[in-house]
GROMACS .gro file of C-alpha atoms in nm:
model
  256
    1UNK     CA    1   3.506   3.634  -1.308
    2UNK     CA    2   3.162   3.541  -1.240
    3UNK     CA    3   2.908   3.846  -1.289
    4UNK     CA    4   2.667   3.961  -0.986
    5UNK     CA    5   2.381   3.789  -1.145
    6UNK     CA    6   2.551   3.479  -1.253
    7UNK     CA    7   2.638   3.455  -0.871
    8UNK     CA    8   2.291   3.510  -0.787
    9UNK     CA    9   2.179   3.250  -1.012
   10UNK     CA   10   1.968   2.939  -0.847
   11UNK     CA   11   2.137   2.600  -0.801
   12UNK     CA   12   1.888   2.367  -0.989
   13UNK     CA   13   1.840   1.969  -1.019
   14UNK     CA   14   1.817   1.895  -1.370
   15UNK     CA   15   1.615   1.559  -1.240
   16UNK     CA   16   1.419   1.707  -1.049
   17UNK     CA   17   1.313   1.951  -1.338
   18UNK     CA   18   1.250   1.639  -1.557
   19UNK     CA   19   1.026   1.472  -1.308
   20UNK     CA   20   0.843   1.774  -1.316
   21UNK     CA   21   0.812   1.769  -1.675
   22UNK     CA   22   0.694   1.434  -1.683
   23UNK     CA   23   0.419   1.474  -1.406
   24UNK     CA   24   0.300   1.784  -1.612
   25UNK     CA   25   0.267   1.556  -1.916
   26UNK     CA   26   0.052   1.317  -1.672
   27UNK     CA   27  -0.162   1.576  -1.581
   28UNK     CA   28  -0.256   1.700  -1.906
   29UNK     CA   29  -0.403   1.330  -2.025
   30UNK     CA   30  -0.720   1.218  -1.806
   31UNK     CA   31  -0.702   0.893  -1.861
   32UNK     CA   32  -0.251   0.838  -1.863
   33UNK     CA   33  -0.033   0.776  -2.150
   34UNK     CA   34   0.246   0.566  -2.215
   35UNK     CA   35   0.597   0.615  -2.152
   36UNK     CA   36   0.701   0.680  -2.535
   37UNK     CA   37   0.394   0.949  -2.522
   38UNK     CA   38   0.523   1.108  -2.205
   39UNK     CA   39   0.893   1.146  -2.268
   40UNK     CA   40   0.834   1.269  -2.642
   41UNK     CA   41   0.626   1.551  -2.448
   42UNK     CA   42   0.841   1.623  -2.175
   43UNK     CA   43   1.119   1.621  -2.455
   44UNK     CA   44   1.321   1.367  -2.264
   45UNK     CA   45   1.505   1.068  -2.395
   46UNK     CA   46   1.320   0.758  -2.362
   47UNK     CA   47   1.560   0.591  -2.143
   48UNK     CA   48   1.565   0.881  -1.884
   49UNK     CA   49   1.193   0.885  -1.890
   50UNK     CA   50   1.162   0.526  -1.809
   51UNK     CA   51   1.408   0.549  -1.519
   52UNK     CA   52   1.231   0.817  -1.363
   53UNK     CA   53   0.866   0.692  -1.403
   54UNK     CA   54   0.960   0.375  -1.229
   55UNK     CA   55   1.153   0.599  -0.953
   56UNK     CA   56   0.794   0.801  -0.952
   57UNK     CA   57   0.593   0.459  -0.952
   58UNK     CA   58   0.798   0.334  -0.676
   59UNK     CA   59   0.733   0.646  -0.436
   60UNK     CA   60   0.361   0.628  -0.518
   61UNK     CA   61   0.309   0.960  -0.714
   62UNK     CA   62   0.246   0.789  -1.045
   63UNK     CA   63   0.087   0.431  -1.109
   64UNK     CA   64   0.104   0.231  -1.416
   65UNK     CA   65  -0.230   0.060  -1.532
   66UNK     CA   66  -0.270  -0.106  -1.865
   67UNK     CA   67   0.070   0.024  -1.978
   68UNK     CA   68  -0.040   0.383  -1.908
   69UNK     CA   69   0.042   0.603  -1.602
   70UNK     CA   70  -0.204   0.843  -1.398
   71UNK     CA   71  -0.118   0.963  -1.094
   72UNK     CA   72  -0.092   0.783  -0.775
   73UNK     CA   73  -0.183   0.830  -0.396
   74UNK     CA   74   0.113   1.025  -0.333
   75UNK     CA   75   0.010   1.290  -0.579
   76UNK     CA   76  -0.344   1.366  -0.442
   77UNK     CA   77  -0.167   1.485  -0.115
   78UNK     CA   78   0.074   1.674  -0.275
   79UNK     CA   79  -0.210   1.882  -0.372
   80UNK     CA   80  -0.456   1.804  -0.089
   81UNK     CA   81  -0.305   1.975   0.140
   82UNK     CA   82  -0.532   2.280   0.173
   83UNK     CA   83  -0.801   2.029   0.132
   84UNK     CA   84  -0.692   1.829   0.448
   85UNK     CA   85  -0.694   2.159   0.634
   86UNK     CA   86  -1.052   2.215   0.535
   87UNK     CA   87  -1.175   1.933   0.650
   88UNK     CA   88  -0.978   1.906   0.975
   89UNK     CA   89  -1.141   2.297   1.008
   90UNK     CA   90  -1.473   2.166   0.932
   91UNK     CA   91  -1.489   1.858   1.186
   92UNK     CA   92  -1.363   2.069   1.452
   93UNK     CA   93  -1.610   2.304   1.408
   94UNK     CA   94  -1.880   2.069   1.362
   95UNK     CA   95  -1.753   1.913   1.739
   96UNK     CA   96  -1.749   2.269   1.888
   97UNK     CA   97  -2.100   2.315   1.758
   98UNK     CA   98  -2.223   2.013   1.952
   99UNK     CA   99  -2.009   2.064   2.258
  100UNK     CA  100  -2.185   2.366   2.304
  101UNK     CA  101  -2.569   2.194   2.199
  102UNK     CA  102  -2.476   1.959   2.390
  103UNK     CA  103  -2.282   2.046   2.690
  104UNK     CA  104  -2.016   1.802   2.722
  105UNK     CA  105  -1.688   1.744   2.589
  106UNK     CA  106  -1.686   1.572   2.138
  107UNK     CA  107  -1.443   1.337   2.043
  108UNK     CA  108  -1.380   1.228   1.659
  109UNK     CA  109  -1.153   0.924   1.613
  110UNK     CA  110  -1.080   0.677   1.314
  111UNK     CA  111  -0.920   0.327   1.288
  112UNK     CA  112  -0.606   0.399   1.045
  113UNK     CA  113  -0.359   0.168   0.934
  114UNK     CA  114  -0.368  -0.106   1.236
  115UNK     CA  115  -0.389   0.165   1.508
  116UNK     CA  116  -0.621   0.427   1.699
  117UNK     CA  117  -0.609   0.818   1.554
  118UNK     CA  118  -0.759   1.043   1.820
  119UNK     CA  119  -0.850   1.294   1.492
  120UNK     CA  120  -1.037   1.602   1.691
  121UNK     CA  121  -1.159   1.730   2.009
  122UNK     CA  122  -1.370   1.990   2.114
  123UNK     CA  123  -1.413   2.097   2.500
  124UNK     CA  124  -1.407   2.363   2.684
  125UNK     CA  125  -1.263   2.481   3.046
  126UNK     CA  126  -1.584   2.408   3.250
  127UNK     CA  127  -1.607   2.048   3.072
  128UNK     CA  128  -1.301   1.953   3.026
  129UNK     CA  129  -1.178   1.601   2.817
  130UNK     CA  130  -1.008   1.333   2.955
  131UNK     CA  131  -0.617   1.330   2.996
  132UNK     CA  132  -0.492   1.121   2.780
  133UNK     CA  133  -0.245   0.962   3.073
  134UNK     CA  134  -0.221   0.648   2.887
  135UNK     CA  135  -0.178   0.619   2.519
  136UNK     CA  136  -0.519   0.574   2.349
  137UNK     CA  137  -0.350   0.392   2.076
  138UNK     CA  138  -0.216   0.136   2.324
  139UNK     CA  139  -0.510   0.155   2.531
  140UNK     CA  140  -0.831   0.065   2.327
  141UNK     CA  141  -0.948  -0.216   2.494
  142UNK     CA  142  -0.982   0.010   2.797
  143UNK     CA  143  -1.197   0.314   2.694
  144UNK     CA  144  -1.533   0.405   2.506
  145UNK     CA  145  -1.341   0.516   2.183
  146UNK     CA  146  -1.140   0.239   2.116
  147UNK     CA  147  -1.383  -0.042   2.183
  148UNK     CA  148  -1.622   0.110   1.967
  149UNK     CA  149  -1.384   0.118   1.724
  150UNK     CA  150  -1.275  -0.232   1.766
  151UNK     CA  151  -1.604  -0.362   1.776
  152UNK     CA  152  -1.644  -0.286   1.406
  153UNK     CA  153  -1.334  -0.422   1.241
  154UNK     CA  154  -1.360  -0.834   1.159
  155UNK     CA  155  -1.239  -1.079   1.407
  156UNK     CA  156  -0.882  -1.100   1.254
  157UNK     CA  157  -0.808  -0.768   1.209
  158UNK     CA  158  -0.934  -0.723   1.610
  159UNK     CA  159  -0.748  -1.015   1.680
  160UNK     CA  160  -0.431  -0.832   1.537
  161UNK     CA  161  -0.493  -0.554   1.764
  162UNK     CA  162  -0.485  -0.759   2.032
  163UNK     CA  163  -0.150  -0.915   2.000
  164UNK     CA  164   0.033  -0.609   1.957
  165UNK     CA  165  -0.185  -0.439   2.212
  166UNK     CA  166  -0.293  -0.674   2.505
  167UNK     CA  167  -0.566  -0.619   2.725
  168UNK     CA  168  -0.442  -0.472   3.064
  169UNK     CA  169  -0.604  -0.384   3.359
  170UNK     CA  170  -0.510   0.017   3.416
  171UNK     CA  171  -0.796   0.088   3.641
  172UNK     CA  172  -1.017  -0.146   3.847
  173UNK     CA  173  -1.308  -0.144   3.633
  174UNK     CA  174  -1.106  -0.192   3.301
  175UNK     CA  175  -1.186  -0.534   3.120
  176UNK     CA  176  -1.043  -0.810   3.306
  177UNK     CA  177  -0.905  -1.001   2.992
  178UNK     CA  178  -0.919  -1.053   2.626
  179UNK     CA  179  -1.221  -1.316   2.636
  180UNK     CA  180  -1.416  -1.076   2.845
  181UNK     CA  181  -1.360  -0.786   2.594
  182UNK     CA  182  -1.441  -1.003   2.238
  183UNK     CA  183  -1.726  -1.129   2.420
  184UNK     CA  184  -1.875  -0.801   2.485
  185UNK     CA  185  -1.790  -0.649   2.157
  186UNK     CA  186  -1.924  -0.926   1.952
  187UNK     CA  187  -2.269  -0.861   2.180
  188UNK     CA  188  -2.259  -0.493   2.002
  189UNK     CA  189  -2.535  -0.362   1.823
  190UNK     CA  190  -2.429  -0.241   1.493
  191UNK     CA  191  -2.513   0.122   1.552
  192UNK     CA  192  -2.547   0.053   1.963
  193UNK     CA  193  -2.349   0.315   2.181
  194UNK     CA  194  -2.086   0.176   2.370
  195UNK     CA  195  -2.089   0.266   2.757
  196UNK     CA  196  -1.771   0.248   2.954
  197UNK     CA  197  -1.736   0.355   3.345
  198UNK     CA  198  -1.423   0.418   3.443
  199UNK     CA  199  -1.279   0.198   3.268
  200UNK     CA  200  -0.987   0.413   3.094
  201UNK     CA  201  -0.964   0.690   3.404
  202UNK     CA  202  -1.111   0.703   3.756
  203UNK     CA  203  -1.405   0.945   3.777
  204UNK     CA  204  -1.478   0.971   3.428
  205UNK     CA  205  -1.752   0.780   3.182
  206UNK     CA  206  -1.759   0.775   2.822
  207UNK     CA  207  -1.994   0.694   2.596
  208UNK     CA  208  -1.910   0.610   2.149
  209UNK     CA  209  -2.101   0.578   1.872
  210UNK     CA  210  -1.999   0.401   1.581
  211UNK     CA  211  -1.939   0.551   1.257
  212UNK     CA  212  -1.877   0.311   0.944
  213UNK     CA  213  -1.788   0.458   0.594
  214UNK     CA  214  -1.679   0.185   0.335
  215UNK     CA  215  -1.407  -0.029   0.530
  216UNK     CA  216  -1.309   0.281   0.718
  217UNK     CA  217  -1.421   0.268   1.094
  218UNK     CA  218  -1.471   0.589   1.303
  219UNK     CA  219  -1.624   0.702   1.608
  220UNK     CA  220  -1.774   1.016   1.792
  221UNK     CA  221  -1.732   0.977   2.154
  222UNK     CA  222  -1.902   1.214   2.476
  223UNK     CA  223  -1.757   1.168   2.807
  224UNK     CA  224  -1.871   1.346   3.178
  225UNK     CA  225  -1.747   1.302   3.503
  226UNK     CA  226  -1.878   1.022   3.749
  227UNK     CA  227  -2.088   1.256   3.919
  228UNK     CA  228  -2.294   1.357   3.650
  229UNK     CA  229  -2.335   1.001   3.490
  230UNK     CA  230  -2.701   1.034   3.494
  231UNK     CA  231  -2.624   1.260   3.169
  232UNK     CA  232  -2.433   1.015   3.001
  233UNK     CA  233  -2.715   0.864   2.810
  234UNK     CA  234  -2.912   1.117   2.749
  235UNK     CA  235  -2.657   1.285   2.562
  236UNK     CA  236  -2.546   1.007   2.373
  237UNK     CA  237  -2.913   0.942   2.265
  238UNK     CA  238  -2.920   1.302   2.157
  239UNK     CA  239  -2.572   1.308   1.944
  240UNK     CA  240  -2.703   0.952   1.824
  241UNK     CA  241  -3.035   1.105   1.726
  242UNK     CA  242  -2.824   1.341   1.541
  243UNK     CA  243  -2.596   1.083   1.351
  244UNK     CA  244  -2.781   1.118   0.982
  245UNK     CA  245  -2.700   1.480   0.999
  246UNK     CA  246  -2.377   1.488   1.108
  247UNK     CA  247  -2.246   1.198   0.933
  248UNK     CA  248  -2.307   1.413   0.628
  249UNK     CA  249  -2.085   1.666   0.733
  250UNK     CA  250  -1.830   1.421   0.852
  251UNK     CA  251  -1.861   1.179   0.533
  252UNK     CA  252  -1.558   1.365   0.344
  253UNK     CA  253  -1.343   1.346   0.734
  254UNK     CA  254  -1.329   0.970   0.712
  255UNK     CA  255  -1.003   0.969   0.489
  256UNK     CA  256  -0.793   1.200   0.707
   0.00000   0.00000   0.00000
């Protein structure tokens, strides 16, 4: 009969505690070892070792370079996770702070993997955003955010975008077609604000400027109702005025 603590007892994965052992012996050795190294440390047979560093190689938490392995992407997030909340923390409270210089609603956006991340927004009640009523990731072509964005990836890659996204008319003043939208954004200035009216949602303008780290694109975006238009600019010009600043802050946000 089984005794109350042998009951008790965890169920455990002997391969998943050798994996384990083998990412510790990666960890300890800066610049990798090979696999003879790694399962004579982990005190694993060498055929067991090698099956589960390719299984680790293949999911991206280890990768082999010059017949050693270091750890992969896959690895970093594993333990970046508290470091991806501080620096989601950080650029929302770097948007609140210029909402509030400012007075009108801060948008933070980046061009990830073929597609448009809305990343952070700061508003408030009295100056509200704008309602996303039509996917921003499907709707570039049509507001402030997304052209800026597309204005700073090459032709092909924009191009891409294009095909799997066409350029559709969702308001009256959105771009009428795809010629009419390259032509403008090849027009852009590289660090020129881009100025949409209504284009993405009656009653609303928007205004981007364009953020470019590396090949990584990104934007900050302000946007005010029709009526108060007249703001528009100025408060771009003052947000772009501040760009050196804040892209310092937001330098470490660009691989969210």
């Amino acid at each position: 009969m089984a005794t109350a603590t042998q009951s008790a007892a965890p169920t455990l994965i002997g391969s998943v505690q050798r994996a384990l052992r083998l990412l510790e012996a990666v960890g300890s050795h800066e610049d990798g070892a090979p696999a003879k190294q790694l399962a004579r440390e982990a005190g694993l047979p060498l055929p067991t070792a090698y099956h589960l560093l390719r299984t680790l190689t293949h999911e991206g938490y280890l990768r082999r370079e010059k017949g050693v392995f270091v750890f992969g992407d896959a690895a970093g997030r594993l333990v970046g996770g508290g470091d991806l909340q501080n620096r989601r923390t950080k650029i929302e409270d770097s948007l609140a702070h210029w909402r509030d210089e400012i007075g009108v609603p801060v948008y933070f956006a980046i061009y990830r993997e073929g597609e448009i991340e809305l990343v952070a927004v700061a508003d408030t009640p009295s100056a509200p955003a704008v309602d996303e009523w039509a996917d921003f990731r499907e709707t570039g072509h049509a507001h402030a955010i997304g052209q800026c964005l597309l204005s700073q990836l090459d032709l092909k890659t924009r191009q891409d975008h294009l095909d799997r996204h066409p350029v559709e008319s969702i308001t009256p003043y959105t771009v009428r077609n795809r010629r009419a939208l390259l032509d403008r954004l090849g027009a852009m200035g590289r660090m020129e604000p881009l100025v949409e009216r209504q284009e993405y949602a009656l009653g609303t303008v928007c205004a981007a400027i364009p953020i470019t780290a590396g090949s990584t694109a990104a934007a900050m975006a302000i946007s005010l109702p029709l009526h108060q238009q007249e703001r528009l600019l100025p408060a771009v010009d003052r947000l772009r005025n501040e760009i050196g600043r804040l892209f310092s802050s937001f330098a470490f946000s660009i691989s969210i």
